[in-house]
GROMACS .gro file of N, CA and C in nm:
model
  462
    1UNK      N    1  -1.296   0.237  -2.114
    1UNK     CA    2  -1.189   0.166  -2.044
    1UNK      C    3  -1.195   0.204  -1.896
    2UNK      N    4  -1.170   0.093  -1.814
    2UNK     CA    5  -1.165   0.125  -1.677
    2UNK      C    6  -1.082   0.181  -1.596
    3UNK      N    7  -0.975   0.254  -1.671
    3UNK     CA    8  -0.872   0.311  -1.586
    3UNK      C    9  -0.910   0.466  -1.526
    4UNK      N   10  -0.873   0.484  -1.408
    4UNK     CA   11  -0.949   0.655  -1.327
    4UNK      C   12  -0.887   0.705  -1.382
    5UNK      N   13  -0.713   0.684  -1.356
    5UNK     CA   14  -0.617   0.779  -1.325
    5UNK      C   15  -0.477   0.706  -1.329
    6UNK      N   16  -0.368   0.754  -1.396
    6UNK     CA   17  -0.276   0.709  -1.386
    6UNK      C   18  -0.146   0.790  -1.285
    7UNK      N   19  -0.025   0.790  -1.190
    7UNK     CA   20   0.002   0.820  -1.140
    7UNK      C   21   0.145   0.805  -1.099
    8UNK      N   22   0.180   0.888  -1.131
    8UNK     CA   23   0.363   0.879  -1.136
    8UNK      C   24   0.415   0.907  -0.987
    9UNK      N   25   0.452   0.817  -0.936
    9UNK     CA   26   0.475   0.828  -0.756
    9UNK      C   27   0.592   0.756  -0.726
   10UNK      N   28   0.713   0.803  -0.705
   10UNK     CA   29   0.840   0.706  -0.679
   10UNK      C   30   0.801   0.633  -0.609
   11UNK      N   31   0.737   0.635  -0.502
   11UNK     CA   32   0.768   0.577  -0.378
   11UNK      C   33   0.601   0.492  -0.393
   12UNK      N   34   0.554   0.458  -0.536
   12UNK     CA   35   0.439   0.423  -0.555
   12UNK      C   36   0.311   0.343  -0.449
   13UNK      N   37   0.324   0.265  -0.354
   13UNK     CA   38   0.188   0.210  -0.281
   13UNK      C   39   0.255   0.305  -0.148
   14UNK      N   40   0.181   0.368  -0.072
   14UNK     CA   41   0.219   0.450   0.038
   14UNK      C   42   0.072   0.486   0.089
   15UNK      N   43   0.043   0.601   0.173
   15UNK     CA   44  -0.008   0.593   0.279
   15UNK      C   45  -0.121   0.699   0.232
   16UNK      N   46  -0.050   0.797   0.126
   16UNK     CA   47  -0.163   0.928   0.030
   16UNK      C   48  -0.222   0.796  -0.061
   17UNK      N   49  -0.096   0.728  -0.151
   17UNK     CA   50  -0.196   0.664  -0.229
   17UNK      C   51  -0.272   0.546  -0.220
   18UNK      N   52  -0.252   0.468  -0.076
   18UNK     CA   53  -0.308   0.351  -0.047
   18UNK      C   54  -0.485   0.439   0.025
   19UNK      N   55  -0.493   0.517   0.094
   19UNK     CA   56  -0.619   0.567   0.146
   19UNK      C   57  -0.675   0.711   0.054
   20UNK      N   58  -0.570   0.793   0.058
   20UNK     CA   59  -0.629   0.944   0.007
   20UNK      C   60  -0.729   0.892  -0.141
   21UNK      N   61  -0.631   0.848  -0.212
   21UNK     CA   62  -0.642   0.853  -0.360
   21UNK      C   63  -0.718   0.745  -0.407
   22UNK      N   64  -0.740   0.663  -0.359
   22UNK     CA   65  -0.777   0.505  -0.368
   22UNK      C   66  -0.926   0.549  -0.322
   23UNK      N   67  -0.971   0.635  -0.240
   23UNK     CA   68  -1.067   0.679  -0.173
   23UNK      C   69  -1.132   0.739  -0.240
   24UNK      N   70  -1.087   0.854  -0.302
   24UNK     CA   71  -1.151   0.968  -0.387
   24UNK      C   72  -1.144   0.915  -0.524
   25UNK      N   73  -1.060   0.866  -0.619
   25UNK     CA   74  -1.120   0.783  -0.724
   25UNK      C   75  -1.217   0.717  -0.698
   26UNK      N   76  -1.210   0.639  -0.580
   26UNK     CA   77  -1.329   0.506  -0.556
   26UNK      C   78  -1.280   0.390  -0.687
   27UNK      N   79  -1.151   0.382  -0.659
   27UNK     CA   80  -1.075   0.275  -0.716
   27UNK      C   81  -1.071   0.139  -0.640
   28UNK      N   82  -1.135   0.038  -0.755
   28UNK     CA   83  -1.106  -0.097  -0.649
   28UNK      C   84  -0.962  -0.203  -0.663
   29UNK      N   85  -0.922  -0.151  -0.822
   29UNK     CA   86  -0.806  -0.207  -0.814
   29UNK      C   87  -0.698  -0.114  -0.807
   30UNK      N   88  -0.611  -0.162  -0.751
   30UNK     CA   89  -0.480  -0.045  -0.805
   30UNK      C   90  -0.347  -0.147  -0.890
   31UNK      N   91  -0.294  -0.081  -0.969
   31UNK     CA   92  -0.220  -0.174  -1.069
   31UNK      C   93  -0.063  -0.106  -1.072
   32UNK      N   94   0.021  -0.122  -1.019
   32UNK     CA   95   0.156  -0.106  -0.948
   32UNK      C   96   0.228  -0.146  -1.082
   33UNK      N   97   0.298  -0.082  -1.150
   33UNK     CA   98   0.344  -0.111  -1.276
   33UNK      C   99   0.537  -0.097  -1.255
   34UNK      N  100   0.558  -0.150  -1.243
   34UNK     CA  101   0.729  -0.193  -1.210
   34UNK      C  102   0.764  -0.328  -1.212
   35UNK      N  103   0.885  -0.315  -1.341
   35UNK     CA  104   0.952  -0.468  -1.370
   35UNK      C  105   1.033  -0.493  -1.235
   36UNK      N  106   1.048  -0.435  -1.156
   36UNK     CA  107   1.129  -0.468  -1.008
   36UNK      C  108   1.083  -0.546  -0.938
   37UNK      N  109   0.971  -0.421  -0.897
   37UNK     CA  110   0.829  -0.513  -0.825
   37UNK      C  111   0.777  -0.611  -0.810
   38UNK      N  112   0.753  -0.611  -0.949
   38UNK     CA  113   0.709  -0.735  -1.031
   38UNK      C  114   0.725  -0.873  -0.994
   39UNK      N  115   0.889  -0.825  -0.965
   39UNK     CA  116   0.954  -0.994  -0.921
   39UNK      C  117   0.978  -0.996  -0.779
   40UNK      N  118   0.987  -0.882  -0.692
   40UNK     CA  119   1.015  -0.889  -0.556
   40UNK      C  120   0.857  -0.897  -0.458
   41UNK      N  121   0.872  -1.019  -0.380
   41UNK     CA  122   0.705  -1.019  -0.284
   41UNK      C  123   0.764  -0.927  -0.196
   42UNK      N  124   0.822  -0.928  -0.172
   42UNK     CA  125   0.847  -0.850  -0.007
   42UNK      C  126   0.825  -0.714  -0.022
   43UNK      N  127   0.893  -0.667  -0.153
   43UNK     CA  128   0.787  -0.499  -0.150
   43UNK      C  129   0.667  -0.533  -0.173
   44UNK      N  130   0.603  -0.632  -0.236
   44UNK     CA  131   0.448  -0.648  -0.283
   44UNK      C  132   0.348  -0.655  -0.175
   45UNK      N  133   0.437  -0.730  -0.071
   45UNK     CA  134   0.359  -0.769   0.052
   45UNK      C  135   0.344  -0.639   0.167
   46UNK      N  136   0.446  -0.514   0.181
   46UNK     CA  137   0.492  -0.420   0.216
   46UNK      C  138   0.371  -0.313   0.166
   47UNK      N  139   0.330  -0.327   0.014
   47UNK     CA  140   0.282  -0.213  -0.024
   47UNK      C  141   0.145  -0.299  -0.006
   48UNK      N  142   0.121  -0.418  -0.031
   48UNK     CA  143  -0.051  -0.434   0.019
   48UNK      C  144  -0.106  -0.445   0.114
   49UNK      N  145  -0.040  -0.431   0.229
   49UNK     CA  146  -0.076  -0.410   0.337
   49UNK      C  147  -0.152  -0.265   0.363
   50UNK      N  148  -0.065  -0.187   0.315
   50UNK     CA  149  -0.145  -0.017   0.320
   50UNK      C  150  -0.240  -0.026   0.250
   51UNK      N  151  -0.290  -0.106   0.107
   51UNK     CA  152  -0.370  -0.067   0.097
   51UNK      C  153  -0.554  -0.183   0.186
   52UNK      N  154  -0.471  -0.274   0.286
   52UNK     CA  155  -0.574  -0.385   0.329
   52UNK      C  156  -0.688  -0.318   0.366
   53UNK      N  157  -0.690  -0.163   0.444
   53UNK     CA  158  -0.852  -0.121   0.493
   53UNK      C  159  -0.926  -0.061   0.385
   54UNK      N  160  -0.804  -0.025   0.250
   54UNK     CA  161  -0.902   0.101   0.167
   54UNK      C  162  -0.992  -0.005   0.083
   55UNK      N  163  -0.975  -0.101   0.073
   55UNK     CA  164  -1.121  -0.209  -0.021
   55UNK      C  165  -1.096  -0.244  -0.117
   56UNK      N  166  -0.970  -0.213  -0.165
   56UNK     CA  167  -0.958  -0.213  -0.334
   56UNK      C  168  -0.829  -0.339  -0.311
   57UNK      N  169  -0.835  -0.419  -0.445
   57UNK     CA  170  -0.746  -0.570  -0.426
   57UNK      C  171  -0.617  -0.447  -0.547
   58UNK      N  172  -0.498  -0.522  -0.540
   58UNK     CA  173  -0.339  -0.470  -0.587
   58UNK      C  174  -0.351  -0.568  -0.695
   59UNK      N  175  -0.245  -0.527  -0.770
   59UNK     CA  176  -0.146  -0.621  -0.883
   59UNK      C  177  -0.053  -0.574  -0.861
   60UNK      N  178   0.122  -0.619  -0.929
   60UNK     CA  179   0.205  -0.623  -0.939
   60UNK      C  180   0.240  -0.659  -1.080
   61UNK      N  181   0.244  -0.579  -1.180
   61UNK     CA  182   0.299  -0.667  -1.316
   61UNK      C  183   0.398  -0.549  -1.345
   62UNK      N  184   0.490  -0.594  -1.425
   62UNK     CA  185   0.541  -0.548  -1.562
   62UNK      C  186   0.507  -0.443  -1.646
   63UNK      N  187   0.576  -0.415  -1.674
   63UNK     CA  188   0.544  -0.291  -1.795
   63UNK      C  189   0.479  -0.434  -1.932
   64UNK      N  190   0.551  -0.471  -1.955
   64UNK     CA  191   0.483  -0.586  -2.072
   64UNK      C  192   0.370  -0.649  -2.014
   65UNK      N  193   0.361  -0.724  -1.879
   65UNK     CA  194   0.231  -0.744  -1.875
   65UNK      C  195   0.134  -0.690  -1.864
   66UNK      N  196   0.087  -0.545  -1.809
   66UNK     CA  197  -0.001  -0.470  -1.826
   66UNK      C  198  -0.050  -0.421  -1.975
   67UNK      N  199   0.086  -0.396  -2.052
   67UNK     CA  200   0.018  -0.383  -2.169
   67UNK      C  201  -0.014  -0.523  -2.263
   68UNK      N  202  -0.006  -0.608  -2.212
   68UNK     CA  203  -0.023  -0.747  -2.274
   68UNK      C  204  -0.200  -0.738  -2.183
   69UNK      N  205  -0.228  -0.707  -2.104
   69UNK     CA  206  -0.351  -0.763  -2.044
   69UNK      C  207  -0.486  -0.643  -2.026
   70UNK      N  208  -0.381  -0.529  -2.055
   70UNK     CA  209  -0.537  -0.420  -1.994
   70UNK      C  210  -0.646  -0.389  -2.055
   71UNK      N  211  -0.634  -0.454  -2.195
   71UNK     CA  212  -0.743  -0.446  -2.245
   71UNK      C  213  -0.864  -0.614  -2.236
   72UNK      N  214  -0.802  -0.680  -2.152
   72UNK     CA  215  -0.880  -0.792  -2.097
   72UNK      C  216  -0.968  -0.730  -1.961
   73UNK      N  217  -0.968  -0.620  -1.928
   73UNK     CA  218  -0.967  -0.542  -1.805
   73UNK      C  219  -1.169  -0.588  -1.812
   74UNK      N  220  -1.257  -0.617  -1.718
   74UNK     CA  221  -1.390  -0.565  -1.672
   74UNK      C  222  -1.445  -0.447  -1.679
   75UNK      N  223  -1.558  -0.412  -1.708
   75UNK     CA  224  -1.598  -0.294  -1.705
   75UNK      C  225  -1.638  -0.278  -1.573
   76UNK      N  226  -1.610  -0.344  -1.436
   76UNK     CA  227  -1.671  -0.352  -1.324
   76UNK      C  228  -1.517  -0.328  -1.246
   77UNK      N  229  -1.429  -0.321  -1.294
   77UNK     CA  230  -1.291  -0.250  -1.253
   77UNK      C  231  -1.223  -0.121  -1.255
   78UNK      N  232  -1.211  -0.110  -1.132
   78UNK     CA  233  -1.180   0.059  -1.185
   78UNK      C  234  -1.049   0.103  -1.119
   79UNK      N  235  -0.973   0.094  -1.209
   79UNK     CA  236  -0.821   0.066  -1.220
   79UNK      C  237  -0.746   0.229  -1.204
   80UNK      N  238  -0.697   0.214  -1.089
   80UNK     CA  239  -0.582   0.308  -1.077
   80UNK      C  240  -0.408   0.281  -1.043
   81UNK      N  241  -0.359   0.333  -1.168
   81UNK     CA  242  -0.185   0.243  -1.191
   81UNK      C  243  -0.155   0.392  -1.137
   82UNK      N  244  -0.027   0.284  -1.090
   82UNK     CA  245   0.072   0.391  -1.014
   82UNK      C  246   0.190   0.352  -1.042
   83UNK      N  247   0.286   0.422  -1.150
   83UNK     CA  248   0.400   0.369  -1.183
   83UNK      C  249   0.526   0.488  -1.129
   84UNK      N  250   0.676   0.436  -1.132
   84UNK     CA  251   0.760   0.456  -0.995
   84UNK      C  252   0.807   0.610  -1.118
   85UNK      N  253   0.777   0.640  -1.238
   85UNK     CA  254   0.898   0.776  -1.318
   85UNK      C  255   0.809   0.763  -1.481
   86UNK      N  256   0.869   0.881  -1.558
   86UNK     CA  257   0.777   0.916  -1.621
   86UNK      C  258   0.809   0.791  -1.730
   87UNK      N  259   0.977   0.716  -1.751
   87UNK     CA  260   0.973   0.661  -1.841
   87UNK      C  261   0.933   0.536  -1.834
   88UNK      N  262   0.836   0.474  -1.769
   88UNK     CA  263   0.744   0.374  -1.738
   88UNK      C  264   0.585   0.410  -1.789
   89UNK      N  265   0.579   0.527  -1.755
   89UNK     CA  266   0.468   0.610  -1.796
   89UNK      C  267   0.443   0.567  -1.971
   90UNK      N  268   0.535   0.643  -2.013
   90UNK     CA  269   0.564   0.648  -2.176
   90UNK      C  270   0.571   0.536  -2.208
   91UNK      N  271   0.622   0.460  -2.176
   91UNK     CA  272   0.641   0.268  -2.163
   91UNK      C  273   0.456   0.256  -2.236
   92UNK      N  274   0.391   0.275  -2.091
   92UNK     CA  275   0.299   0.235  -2.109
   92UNK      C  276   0.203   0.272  -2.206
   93UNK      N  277   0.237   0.405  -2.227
   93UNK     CA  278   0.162   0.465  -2.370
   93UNK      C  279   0.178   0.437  -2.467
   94UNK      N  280   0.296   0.414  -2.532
   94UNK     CA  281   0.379   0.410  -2.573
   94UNK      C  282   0.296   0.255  -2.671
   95UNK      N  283   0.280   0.156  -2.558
   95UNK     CA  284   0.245   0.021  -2.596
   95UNK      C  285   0.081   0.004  -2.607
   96UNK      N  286   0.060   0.118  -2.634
   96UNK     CA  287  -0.134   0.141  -2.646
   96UNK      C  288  -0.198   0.124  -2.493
   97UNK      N  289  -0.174   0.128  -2.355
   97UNK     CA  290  -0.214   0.169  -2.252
   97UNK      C  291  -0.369   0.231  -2.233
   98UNK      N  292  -0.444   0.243  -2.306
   98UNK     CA  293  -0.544   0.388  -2.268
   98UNK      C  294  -0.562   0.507  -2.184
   99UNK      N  295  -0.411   0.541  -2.182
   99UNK     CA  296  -0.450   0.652  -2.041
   99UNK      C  297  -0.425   0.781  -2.139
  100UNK      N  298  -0.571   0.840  -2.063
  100UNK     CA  299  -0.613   0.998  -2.079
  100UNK      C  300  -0.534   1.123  -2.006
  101UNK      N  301  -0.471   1.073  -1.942
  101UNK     CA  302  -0.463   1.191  -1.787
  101UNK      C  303  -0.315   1.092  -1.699
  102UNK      N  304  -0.248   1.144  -1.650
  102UNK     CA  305  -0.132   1.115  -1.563
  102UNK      C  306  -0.121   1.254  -1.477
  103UNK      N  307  -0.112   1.192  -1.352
  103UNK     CA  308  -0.098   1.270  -1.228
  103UNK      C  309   0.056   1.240  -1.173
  104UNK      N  310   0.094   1.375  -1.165
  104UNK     CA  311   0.275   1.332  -1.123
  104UNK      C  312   0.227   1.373  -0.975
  105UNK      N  313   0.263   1.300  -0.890
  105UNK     CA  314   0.261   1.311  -0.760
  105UNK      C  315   0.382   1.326  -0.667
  106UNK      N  316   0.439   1.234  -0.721
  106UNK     CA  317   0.622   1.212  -0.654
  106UNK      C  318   0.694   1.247  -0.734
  107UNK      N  319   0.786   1.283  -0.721
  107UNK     CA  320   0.953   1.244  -0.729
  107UNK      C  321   1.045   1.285  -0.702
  108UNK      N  322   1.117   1.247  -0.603
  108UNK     CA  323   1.228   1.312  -0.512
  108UNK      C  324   1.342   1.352  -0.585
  109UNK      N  325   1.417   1.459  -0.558
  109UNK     CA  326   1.505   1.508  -0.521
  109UNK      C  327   1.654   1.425  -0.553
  110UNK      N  328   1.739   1.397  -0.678
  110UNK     CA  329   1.879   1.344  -0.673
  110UNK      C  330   1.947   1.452  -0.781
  111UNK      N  331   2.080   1.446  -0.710
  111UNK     CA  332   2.167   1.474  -0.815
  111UNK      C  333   2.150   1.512  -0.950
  112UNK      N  334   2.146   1.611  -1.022
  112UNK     CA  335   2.091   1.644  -1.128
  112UNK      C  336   1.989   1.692  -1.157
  113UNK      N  337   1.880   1.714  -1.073
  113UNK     CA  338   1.751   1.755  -1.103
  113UNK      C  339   1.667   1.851  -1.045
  114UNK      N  340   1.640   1.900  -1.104
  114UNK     CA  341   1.539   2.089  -1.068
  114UNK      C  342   1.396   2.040  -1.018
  115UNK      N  343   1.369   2.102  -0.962
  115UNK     CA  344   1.246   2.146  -0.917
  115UNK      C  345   1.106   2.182  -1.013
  116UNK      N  346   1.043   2.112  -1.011
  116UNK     CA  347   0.912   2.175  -1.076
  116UNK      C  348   0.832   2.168  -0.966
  117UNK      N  349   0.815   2.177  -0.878
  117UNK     CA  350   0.680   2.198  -0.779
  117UNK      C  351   0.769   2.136  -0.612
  118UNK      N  352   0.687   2.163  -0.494
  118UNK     CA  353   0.745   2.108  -0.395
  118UNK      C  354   0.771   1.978  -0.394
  119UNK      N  355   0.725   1.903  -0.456
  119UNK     CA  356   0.751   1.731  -0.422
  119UNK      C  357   0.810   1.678  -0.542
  120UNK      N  358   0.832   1.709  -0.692
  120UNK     CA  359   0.834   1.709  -0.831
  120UNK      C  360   0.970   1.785  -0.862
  121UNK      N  361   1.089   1.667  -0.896
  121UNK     CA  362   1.225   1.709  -0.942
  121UNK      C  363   1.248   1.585  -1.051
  122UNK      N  364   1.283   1.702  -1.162
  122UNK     CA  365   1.319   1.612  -1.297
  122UNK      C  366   1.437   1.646  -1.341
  123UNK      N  367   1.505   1.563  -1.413
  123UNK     CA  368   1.655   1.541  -1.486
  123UNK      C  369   1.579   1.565  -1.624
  124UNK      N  370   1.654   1.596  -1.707
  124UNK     CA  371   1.652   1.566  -1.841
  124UNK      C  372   1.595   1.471  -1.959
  125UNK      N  373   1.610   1.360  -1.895
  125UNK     CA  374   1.556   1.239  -1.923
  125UNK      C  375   1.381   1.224  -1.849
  126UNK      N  376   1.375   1.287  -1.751
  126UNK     CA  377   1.232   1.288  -1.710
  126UNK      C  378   1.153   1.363  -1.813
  127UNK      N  379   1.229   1.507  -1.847
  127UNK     CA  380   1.160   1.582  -1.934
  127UNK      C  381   1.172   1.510  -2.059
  128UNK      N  382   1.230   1.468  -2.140
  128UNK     CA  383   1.191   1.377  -2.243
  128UNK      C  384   1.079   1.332  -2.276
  129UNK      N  385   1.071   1.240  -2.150
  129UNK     CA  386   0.986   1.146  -2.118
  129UNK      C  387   0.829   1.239  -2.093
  130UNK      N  388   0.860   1.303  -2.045
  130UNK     CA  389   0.721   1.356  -2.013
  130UNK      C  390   0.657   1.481  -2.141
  131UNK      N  391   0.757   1.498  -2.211
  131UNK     CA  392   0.724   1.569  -2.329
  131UNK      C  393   0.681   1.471  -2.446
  132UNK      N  394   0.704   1.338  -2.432
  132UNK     CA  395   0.663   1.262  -2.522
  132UNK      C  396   0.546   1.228  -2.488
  133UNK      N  397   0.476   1.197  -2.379
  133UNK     CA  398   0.369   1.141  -2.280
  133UNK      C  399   0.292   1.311  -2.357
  134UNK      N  400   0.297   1.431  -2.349
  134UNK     CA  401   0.239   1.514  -2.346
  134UNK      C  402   0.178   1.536  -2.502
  135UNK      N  403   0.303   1.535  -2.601
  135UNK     CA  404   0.296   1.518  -2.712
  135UNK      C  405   0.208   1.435  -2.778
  136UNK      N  406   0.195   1.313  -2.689
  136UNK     CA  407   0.080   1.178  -2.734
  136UNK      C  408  -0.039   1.251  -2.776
  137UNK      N  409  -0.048   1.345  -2.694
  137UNK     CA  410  -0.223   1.410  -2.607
  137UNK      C  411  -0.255   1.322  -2.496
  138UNK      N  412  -0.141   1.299  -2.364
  138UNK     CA  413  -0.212   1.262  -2.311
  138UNK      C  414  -0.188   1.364  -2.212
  139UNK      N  415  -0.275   1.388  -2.102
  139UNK     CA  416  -0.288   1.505  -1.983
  139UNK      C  417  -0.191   1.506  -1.938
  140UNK      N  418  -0.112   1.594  -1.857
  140UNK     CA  419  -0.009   1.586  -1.767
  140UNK      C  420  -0.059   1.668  -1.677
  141UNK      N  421  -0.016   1.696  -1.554
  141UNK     CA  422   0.010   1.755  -1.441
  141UNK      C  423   0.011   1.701  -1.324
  142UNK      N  424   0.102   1.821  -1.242
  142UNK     CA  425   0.109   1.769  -1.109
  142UNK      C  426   0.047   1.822  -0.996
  143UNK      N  427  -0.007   1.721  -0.882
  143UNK     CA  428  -0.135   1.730  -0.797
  143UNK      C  429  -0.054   1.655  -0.689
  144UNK      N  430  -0.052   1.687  -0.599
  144UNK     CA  431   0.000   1.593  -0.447
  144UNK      C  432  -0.135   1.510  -0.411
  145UNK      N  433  -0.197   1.610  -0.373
  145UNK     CA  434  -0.327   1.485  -0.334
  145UNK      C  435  -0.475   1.592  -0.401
  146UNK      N  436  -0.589   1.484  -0.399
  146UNK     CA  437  -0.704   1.524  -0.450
  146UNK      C  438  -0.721   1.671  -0.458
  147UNK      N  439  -0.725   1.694  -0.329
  147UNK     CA  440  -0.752   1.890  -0.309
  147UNK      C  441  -0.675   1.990  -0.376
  148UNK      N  442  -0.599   1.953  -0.381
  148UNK     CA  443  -0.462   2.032  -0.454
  148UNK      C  444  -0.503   2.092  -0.620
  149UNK      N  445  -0.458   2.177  -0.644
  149UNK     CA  446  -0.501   2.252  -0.768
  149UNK      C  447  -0.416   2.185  -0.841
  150UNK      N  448  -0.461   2.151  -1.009
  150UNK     CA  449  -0.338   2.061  -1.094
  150UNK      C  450  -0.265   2.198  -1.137
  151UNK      N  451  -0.125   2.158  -1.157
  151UNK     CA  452  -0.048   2.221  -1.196
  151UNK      C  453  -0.059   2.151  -1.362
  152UNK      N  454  -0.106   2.194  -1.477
  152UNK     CA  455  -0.123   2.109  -1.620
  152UNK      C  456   0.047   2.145  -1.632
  153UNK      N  457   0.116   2.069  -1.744
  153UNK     CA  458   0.239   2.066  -1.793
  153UNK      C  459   0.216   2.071  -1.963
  154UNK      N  460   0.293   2.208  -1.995
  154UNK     CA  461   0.222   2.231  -2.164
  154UNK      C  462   0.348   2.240  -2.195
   0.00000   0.00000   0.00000
C-alpha cells in the first residue's frame, strides 16, 4: 500500500508539513482527512498553496471517503494523510485504512489537557483514542519534524 506515514497535526497543511515532511517522505500526494475541510474551499485553497513548491498534488476528503477509496490508491502514489486529532485517526483504522505507523506531531494546548511532549496535549478522550489506535498494532509516537527522536507511545 502506498501510504508513508500517517500524521496527527491540528493545524494539519502548514509550513513543517507542506515542505519539511512532504520532502523527507518524498510524498507526492498528501491526503488531508477532515469532514470540515472536506466541504470548506477556502481552507483547501489556504492549505494548497503551502504545499504549491513542494511537488506533491493535495486531496481533501472525508473520513468516509478515504476509506471508501484508498484502496483504489496507485502503486505510483505515495500518500501522506494528515488528519486534524487522534479520533479521526481511529476513524480511519478503525474502517480498514492500512496504516502501520502514525506520527503525532500537533496538538495544542485547551482546557483540560496535559502535556505529553512540548507540542502534544491530550484530554481523555485523546487517550482513548490513541490507546485504541495502539491496541490495533498500529505504531504510535510523537516526532515534531523528521530529525527529532520518536517518542513511541506503549
Amino acid at each position: 500500500m502506498p501510504i508513508l506515514l500517517t500524521r496527527i497535526d491540528n493545524r494539519l497543511i502548514h509550513g513543517q508539513v507542506g515542505m519539511t515532511w512532504v520532502m523527507t517522505l518524498q510524498a507526492n500526494l498528501v491526503v488531508v482527512v477532515d469532514d470540515n475541510v472536506a466541504e470548506d474551499p477556502l481552507q483547501q485553497t489556504l492549505m494548497s498553496s503551502v504545499l504549491q513548491t513542494s511537488g506533491a498534488g493535495v486531496r481533501f476528503f472525508s473520513v468516509q471517503k478515504m476509506i471508501d477509496v484508498i484502496h483504489k490508491a496507485s502503486d505510483r502514489q505515495k500518500i501522506f494523510i494528515v488528519v486534524p486529532n487522534p479520533e479521526v485517526a481511529w476513524k480511519l483504522v478503525e474502517g480498514g485504512v492500512p496504516i502501520e505507523e502514525i506520527n503525532i506531531g500537533n496538538m495544542h494546548f485547551s482546557k483540560g489537557k496535559t502535556q505529553l511532549s512540548k507540542k502534544v496535549y491530550v484530554d481523555e478522550n485523546d487517550l482513548d483514542y490513541l490507546h485504541k489506535i495502539r491496541d490495533y498494532g498500529v505504531k504510535l509516537y510523537i516526532q515534531d519534524v523528521p530529525g527529532d527522536n520518536k517518542e513511541f507511545i506503549k
